[in-house]
Coordinates of C-alpha atoms in Angstrom, one line a residue:
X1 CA 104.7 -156.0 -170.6
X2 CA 102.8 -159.0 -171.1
X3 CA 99.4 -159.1 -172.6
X4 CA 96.1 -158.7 -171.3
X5 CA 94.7 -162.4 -170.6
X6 CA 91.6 -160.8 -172.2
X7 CA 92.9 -159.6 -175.2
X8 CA 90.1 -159.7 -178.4
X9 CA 90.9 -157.8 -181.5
X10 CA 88.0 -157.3 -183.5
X11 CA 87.7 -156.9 -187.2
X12 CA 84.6 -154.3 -188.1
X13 CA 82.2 -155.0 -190.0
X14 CA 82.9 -151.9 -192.3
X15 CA 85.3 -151.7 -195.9
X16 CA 86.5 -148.4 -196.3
X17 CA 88.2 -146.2 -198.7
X18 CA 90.3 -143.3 -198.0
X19 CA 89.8 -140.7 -200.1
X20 CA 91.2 -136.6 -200.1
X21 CA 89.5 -133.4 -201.4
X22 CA 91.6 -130.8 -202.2
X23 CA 90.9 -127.4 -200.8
X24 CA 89.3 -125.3 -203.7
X25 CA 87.5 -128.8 -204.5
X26 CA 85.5 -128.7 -201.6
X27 CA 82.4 -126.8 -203.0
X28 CA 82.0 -130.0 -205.1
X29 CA 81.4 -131.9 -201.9
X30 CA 79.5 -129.9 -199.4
X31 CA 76.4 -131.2 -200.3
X32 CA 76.8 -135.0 -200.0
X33 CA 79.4 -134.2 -196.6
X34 CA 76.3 -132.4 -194.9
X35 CA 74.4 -135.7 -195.5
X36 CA 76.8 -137.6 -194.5
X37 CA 77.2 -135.2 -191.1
X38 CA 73.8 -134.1 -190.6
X39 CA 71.2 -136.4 -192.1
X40 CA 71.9 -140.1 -190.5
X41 CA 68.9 -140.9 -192.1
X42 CA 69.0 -140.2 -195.7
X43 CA 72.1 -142.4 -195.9
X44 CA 73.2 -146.2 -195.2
X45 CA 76.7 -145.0 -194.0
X46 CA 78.1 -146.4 -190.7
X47 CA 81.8 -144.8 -190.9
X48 CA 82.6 -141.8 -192.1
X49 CA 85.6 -139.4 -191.1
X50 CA 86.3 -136.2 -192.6
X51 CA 89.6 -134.4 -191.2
X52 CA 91.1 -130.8 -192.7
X53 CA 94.4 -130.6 -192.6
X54 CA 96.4 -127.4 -194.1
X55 CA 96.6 -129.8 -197.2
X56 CA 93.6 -131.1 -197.9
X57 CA 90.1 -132.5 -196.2
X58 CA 90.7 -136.4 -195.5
X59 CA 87.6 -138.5 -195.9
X60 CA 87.5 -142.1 -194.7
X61 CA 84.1 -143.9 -195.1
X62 CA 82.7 -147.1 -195.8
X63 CA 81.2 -148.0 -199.3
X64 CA 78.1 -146.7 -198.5
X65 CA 79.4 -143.4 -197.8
X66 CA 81.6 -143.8 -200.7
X67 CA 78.4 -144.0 -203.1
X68 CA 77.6 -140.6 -202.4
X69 CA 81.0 -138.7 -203.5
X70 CA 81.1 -138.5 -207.2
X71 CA 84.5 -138.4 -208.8
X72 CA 85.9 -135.8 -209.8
X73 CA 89.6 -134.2 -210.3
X74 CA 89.3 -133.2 -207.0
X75 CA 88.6 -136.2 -205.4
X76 CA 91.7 -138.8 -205.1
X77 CA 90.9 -141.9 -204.0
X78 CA 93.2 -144.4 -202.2
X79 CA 93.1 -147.6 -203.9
X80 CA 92.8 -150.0 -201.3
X81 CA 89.8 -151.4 -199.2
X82 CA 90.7 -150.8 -195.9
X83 CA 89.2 -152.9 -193.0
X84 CA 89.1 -151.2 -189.4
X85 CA 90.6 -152.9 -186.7
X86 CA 89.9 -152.4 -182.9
X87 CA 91.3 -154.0 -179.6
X88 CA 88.6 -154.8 -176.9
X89 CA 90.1 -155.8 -173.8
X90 CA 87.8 -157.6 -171.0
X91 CA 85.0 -157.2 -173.1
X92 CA 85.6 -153.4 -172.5
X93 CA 86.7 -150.9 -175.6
X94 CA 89.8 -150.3 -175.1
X95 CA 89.4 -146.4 -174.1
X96 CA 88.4 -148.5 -170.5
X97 CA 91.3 -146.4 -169.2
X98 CA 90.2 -143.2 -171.0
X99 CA 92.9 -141.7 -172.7
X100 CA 95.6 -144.2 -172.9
X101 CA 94.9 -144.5 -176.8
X102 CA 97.4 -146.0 -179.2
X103 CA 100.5 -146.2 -176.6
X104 CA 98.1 -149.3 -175.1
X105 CA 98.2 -151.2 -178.5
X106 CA 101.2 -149.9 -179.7
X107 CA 103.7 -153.2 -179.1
X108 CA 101.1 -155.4 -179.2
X109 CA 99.6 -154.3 -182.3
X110 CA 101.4 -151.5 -184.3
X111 CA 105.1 -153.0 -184.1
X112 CA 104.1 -156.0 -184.7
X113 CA 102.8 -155.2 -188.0
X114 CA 105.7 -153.0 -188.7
X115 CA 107.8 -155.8 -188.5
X116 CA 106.0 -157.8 -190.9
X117 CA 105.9 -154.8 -193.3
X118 CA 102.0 -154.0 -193.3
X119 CA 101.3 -150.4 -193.6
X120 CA 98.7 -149.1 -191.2
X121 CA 96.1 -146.2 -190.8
X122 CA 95.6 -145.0 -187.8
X123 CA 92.0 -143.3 -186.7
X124 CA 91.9 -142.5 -183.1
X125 CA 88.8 -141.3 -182.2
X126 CA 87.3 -140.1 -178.0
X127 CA 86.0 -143.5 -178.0
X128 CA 88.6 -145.8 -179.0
X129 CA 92.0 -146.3 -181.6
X130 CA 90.9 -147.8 -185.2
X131 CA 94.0 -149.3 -186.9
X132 CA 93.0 -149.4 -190.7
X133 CA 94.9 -152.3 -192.4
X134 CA 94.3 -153.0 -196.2
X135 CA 92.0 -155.7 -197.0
X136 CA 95.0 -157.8 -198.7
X137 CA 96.9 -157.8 -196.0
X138 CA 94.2 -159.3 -193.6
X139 CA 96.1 -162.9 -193.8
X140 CA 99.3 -161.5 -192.9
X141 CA 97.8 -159.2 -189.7
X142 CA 95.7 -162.9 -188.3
X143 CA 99.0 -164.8 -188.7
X144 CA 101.2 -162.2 -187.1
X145 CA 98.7 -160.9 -184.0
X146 CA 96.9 -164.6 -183.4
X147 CA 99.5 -165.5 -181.0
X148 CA 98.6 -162.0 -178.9
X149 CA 94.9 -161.8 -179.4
X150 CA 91.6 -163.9 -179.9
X151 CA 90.7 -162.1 -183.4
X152 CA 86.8 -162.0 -184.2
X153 CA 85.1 -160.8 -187.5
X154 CA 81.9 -158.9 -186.9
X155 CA 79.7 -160.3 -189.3
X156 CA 75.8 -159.2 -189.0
X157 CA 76.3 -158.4 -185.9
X158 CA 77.9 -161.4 -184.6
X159 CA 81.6 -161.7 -183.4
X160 CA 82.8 -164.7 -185.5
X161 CA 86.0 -166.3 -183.8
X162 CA 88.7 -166.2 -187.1
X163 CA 92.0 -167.7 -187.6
X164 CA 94.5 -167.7 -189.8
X165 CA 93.3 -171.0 -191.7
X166 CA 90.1 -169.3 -192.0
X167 CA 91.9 -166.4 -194.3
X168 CA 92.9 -167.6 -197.8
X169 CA 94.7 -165.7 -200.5
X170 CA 98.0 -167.4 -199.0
X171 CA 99.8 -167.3 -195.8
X172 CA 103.1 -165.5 -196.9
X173 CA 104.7 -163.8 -194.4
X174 CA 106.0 -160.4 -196.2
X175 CA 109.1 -161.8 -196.0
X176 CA 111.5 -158.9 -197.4
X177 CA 114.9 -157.9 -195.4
X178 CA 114.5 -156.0 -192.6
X179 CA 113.8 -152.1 -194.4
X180 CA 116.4 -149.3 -193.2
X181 CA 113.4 -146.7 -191.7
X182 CA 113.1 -143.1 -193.1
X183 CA 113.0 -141.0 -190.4
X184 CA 110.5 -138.4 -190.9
X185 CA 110.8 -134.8 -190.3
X186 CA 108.1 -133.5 -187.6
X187 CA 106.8 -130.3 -186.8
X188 CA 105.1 -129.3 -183.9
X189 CA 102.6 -126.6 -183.9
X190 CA 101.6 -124.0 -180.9
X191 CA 97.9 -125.0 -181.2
X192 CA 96.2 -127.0 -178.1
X193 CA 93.9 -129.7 -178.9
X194 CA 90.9 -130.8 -177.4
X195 CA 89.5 -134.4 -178.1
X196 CA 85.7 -134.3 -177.6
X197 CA 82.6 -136.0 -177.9
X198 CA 78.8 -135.2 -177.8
X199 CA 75.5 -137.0 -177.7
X200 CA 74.8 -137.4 -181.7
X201 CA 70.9 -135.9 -181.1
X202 CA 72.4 -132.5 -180.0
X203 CA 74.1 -132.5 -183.8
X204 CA 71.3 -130.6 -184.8
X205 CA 72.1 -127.9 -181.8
X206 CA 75.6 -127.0 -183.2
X207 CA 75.0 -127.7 -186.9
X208 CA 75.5 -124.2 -187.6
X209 CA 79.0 -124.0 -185.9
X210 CA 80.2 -127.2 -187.4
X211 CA 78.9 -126.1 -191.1
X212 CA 80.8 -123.0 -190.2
X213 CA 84.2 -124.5 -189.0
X214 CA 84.2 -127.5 -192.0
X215 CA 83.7 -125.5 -194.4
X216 CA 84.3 -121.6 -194.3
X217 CA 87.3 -121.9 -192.4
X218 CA 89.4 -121.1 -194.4
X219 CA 87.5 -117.7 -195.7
X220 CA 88.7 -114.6 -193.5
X221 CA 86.2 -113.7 -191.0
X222 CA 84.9 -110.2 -190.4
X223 CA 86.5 -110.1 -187.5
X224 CA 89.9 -111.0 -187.7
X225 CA 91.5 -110.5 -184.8
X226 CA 95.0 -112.8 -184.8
X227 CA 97.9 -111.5 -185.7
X228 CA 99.8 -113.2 -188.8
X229 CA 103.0 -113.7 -186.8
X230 CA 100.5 -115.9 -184.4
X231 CA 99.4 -118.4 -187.0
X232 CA 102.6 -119.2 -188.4
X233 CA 103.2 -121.6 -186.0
X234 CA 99.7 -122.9 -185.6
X235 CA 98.3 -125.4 -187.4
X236 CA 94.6 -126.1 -189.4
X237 CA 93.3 -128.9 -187.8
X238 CA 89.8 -130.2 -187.5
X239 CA 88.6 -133.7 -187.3
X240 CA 85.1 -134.5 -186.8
X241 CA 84.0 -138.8 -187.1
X242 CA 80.8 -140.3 -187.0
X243 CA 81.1 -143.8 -186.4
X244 CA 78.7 -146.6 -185.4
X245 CA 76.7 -144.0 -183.8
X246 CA 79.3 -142.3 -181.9
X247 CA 80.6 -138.8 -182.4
X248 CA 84.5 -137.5 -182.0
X249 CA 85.8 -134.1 -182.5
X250 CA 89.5 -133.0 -182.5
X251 CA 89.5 -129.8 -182.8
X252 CA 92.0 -126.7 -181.4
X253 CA 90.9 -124.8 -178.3
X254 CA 90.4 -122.0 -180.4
X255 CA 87.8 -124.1 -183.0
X256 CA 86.3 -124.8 -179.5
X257 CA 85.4 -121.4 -178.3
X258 CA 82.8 -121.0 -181.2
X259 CA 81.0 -124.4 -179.7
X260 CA 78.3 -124.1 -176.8
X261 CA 80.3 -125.3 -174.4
X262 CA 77.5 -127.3 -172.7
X263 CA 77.0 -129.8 -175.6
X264 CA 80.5 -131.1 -175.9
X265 CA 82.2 -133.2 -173.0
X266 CA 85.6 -134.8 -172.9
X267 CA 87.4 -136.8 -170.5
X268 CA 86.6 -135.8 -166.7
X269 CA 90.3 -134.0 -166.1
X270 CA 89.6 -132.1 -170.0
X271 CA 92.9 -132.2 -170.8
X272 CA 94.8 -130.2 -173.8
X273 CA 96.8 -132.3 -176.2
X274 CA 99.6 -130.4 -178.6
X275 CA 100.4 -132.1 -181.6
X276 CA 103.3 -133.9 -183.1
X277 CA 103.1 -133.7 -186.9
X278 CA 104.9 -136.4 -188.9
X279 CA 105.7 -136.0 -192.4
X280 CA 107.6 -133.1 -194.7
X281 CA 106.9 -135.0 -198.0
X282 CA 103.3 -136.6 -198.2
X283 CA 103.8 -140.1 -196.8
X284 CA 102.0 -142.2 -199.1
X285 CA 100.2 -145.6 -198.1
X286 CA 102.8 -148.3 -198.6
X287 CA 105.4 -147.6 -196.0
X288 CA 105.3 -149.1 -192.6
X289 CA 106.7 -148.4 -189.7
X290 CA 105.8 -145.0 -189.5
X291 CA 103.3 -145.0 -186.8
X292 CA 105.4 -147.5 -185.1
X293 CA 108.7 -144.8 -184.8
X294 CA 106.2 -142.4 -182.8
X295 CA 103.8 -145.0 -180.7
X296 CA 107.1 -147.3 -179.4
X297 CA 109.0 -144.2 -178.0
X298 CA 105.6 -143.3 -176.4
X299 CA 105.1 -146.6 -175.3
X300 CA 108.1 -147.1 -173.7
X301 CA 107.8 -143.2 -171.5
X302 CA 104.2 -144.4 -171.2
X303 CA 103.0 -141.3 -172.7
X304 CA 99.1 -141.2 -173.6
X305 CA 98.8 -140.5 -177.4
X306 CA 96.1 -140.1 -180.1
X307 CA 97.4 -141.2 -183.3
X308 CA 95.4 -139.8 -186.7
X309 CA 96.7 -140.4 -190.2
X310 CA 95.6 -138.4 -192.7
X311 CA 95.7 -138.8 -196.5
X312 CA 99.5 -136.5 -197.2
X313 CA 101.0 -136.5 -193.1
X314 CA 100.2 -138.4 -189.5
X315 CA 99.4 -136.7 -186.9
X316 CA 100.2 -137.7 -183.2
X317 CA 98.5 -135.7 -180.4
X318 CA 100.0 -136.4 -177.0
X319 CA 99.5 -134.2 -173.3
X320 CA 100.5 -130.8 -173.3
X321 CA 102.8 -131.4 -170.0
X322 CA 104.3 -134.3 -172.5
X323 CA 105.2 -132.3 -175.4
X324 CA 108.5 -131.3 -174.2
X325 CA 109.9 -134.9 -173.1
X326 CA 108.7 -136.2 -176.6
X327 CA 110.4 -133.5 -178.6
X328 CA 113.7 -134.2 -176.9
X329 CA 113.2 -138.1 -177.0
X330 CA 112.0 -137.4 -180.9
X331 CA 115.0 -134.9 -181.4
X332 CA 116.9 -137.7 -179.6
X333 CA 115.6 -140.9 -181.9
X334 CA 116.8 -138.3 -185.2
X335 CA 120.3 -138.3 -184.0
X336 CA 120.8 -142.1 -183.0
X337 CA 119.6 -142.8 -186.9
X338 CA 121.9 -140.0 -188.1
X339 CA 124.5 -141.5 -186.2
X340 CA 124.2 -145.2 -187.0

C-alpha cells in the first residue's frame, strides 16, 4: 500500500519513563496516583498511563509525573527516556477512521523500526496509537521513517519540521545481521474489552468507581458471585490514560457494568474487542520486532487492532468477530517458524 501523500509523524513534546509497581506495593502509591488521576491541577503532568495487569500496575508518565512517585523497592523504573511518537495524517489524528489503530501504521512505522532493530512501546489509546521509542534511538527512527513521513518536533507548542541532519549523536544505522525472531507464546483470555472515553470534567462523577476498580480490585468483594472455574481463563486488565487532556479506558465489559453508563462513550458501533496476550516470560525492553510479529499479520488481513505494552507482556486487542481468524493465522505464523 503506498503512503498517505499526507503523512506527518509527530514527535511529542513529552519524555517519559516507564515505570511498574508491584501488586502488594501499590499502597505506597495510591496517594500520588489519585493526583495524578483526579487532581489535574495540583500537578504539571501532561502524560500519565497507569495499566494493571495480573503482574503488576504499569505507569508511563512524563517527568513531571515522575517527580511525584518516590522510589521505593516497589517501584522499578525502566531506564530509558522514552519519547512518544504519533502519526497525523491530513492534518487529522490518525484515529480519523476510528478504530483502525496500529494496523494503519503498522508497515509504515512499526516494521520499519523492526528492521532497523529499535525496540518500541506501544500505547494505544480511544484517541490515537503512541509508539514510544527510546530517546537514543531518535537518530536512527528520523533516518529510517524520513523517506515515509514529514517528521515534526512539538516544541512549545510549535510543530518544528526535523530531519535527520538536525539529530546528532551519530547517524549509525543499527547495523547488526538480520536477528532470528523469538516467537512468543500468547494467550488469549475469555474477557471482552471495551475501549472508552469520557469528557475529563465528568472525572469527578465516577471517581468513586475508578478509585474502586484501580485499586481494590484485587480485594474479594462482598458479593462474590463468579465462579472460580470462570476466572481462570479471564484476565485482570484495566487501563485508564490521561493524556494531553484526553481520557482512555480499556477496561473488560464486566469492569464496565460498575460505570454509569451515560458518562462513558466509545465508537458509534461500541464494539467488544478480545485480547491477544503476548509474552510467557516478561519481554523486557530491548528486543524488537515484537510488536511487529502481531501488527504485520494484522495488517496484512486488515484487522483493526489496539496494541498496549505493558512493563512484563504486550497486549493486542483486536474485534471479537476477529479473534478466531487471528488465532489460527497466529497458531499458523508458530508453525511456519517451527518449521523453518
Amino acid at each position: 500500500m503506498l503512503p498517505d501523500e499526507n503523512m506527518d509523524l509527530h514527535i511529542l513534546d513529552h519524555r517519559l519513563r516507564v515505570t511498574s509497581i508491584s501488586k502488594n506495593g501499590l499502597v505506597n502509591f495510591t496517594h500520588p496516583l489519585i493526583k495524578l488521576i483526579f487532581l489535574r491541577n495540583r500537578t504539571r503532568c501532561k502524560f500519565f498511563s497507569l495499566t494493571e495487569t495480573p503482574e503488576n500496575y504499569t505507569v508511563v508518565l512524563d517527568e513531571e509525573g515522575f517527580k511525584e512517585l518516590q522510589p521505593s523497592e516497589h517501584l522499578q523504573v525502566e531506564s530509558s527516556i522514552w519519547l512518544p511518537l504519533n502519526v497525523v495524517s491530513n492534518g487529522n489524528a490518525s484515529s480519523s477512521s476510528q478504530a483502525v489503530g496500529v494496523t494503519k501504521i503498522a508497515k509504515s512505522v512499526i516494521a520499519p523500526l523492526a528492521q532497523q532493530h529499535v525496540s518500541v512501546f506501544m500505547l494505544s489509546t480511544y484517541q490515537t496509537d503512541f509508539i514510544l521509542v527510546k530517546e537514543k534511538d531518535l537518530s536512527i527512527v528520523i533516518s529510517t521513517l524520513e523517506e515515509e513521513f514529514n517528521i515534526y518536533k512539538e516544541v512549545g507548542g510549535e510543530s518544528v519540521p526535523l530531519h535527520s541532519q538536525d539529530v546528532s549523536n551519530g547517524l549509525q544505522k543499527n547495523g547488526r545481521e538480520a536477528i532470528q525472531l523469538t516467537v512468543h507464546p500468547v494467550l488469549i483470555p475469555q474477557n471482552q474489552f471495551c475501549v472508552m472515553s469520557l469528557d475529563p470534567d465528568t472525572l469527578p462523577s465516577i471517581a468513586t468507581t475508578l478509585i474502586d476498580v484501580l485499586f481494590y480490585s484485587s480485594s474479594p468483594k462482598e458479593d462474590t458471585q463468579s465462579s472460580p472455574s470462570q476466572d481462570l481463563d479471564c484476565i485482570k486488565f484495566f487501563s485508564f490514560s490521561l493524556i494531553d487532556g484526553y481520557v482512555s479506558l480499556v477496561m473488560d465489559t464486566e469492569a464496565q457494568r460498575q460505570f454509569p453508563a451515560d458518562l462513558l462513550f466509545t465508537s458509534s458501533s461500541g464494539e467488544l474487542w478480545r485480547m491477544v496476550r503476548i509474552g510467557g516470560q516478561p519481554l523486557g525492553f530491548d528486543e524488537c520486532g515484537i510488536v511487529a510479529q502481531i501488527s504485520q499479520p494484522l495488517a496484512d488481513s486488515d484487522i483493526s487492532a489496539y496494541y498496549i505494552s505493558t512493563f512484563s507482556f504486550d497486549h493486542a486487542l483486536v474485534p471479537e468477530e476477529d479473534i478466531v481468524s487471528v488465532t489460527d493465522m497466529l497458531q499458523q505464523q508458530r508453525n511456519e517458524r517451527a518449521s523453518s
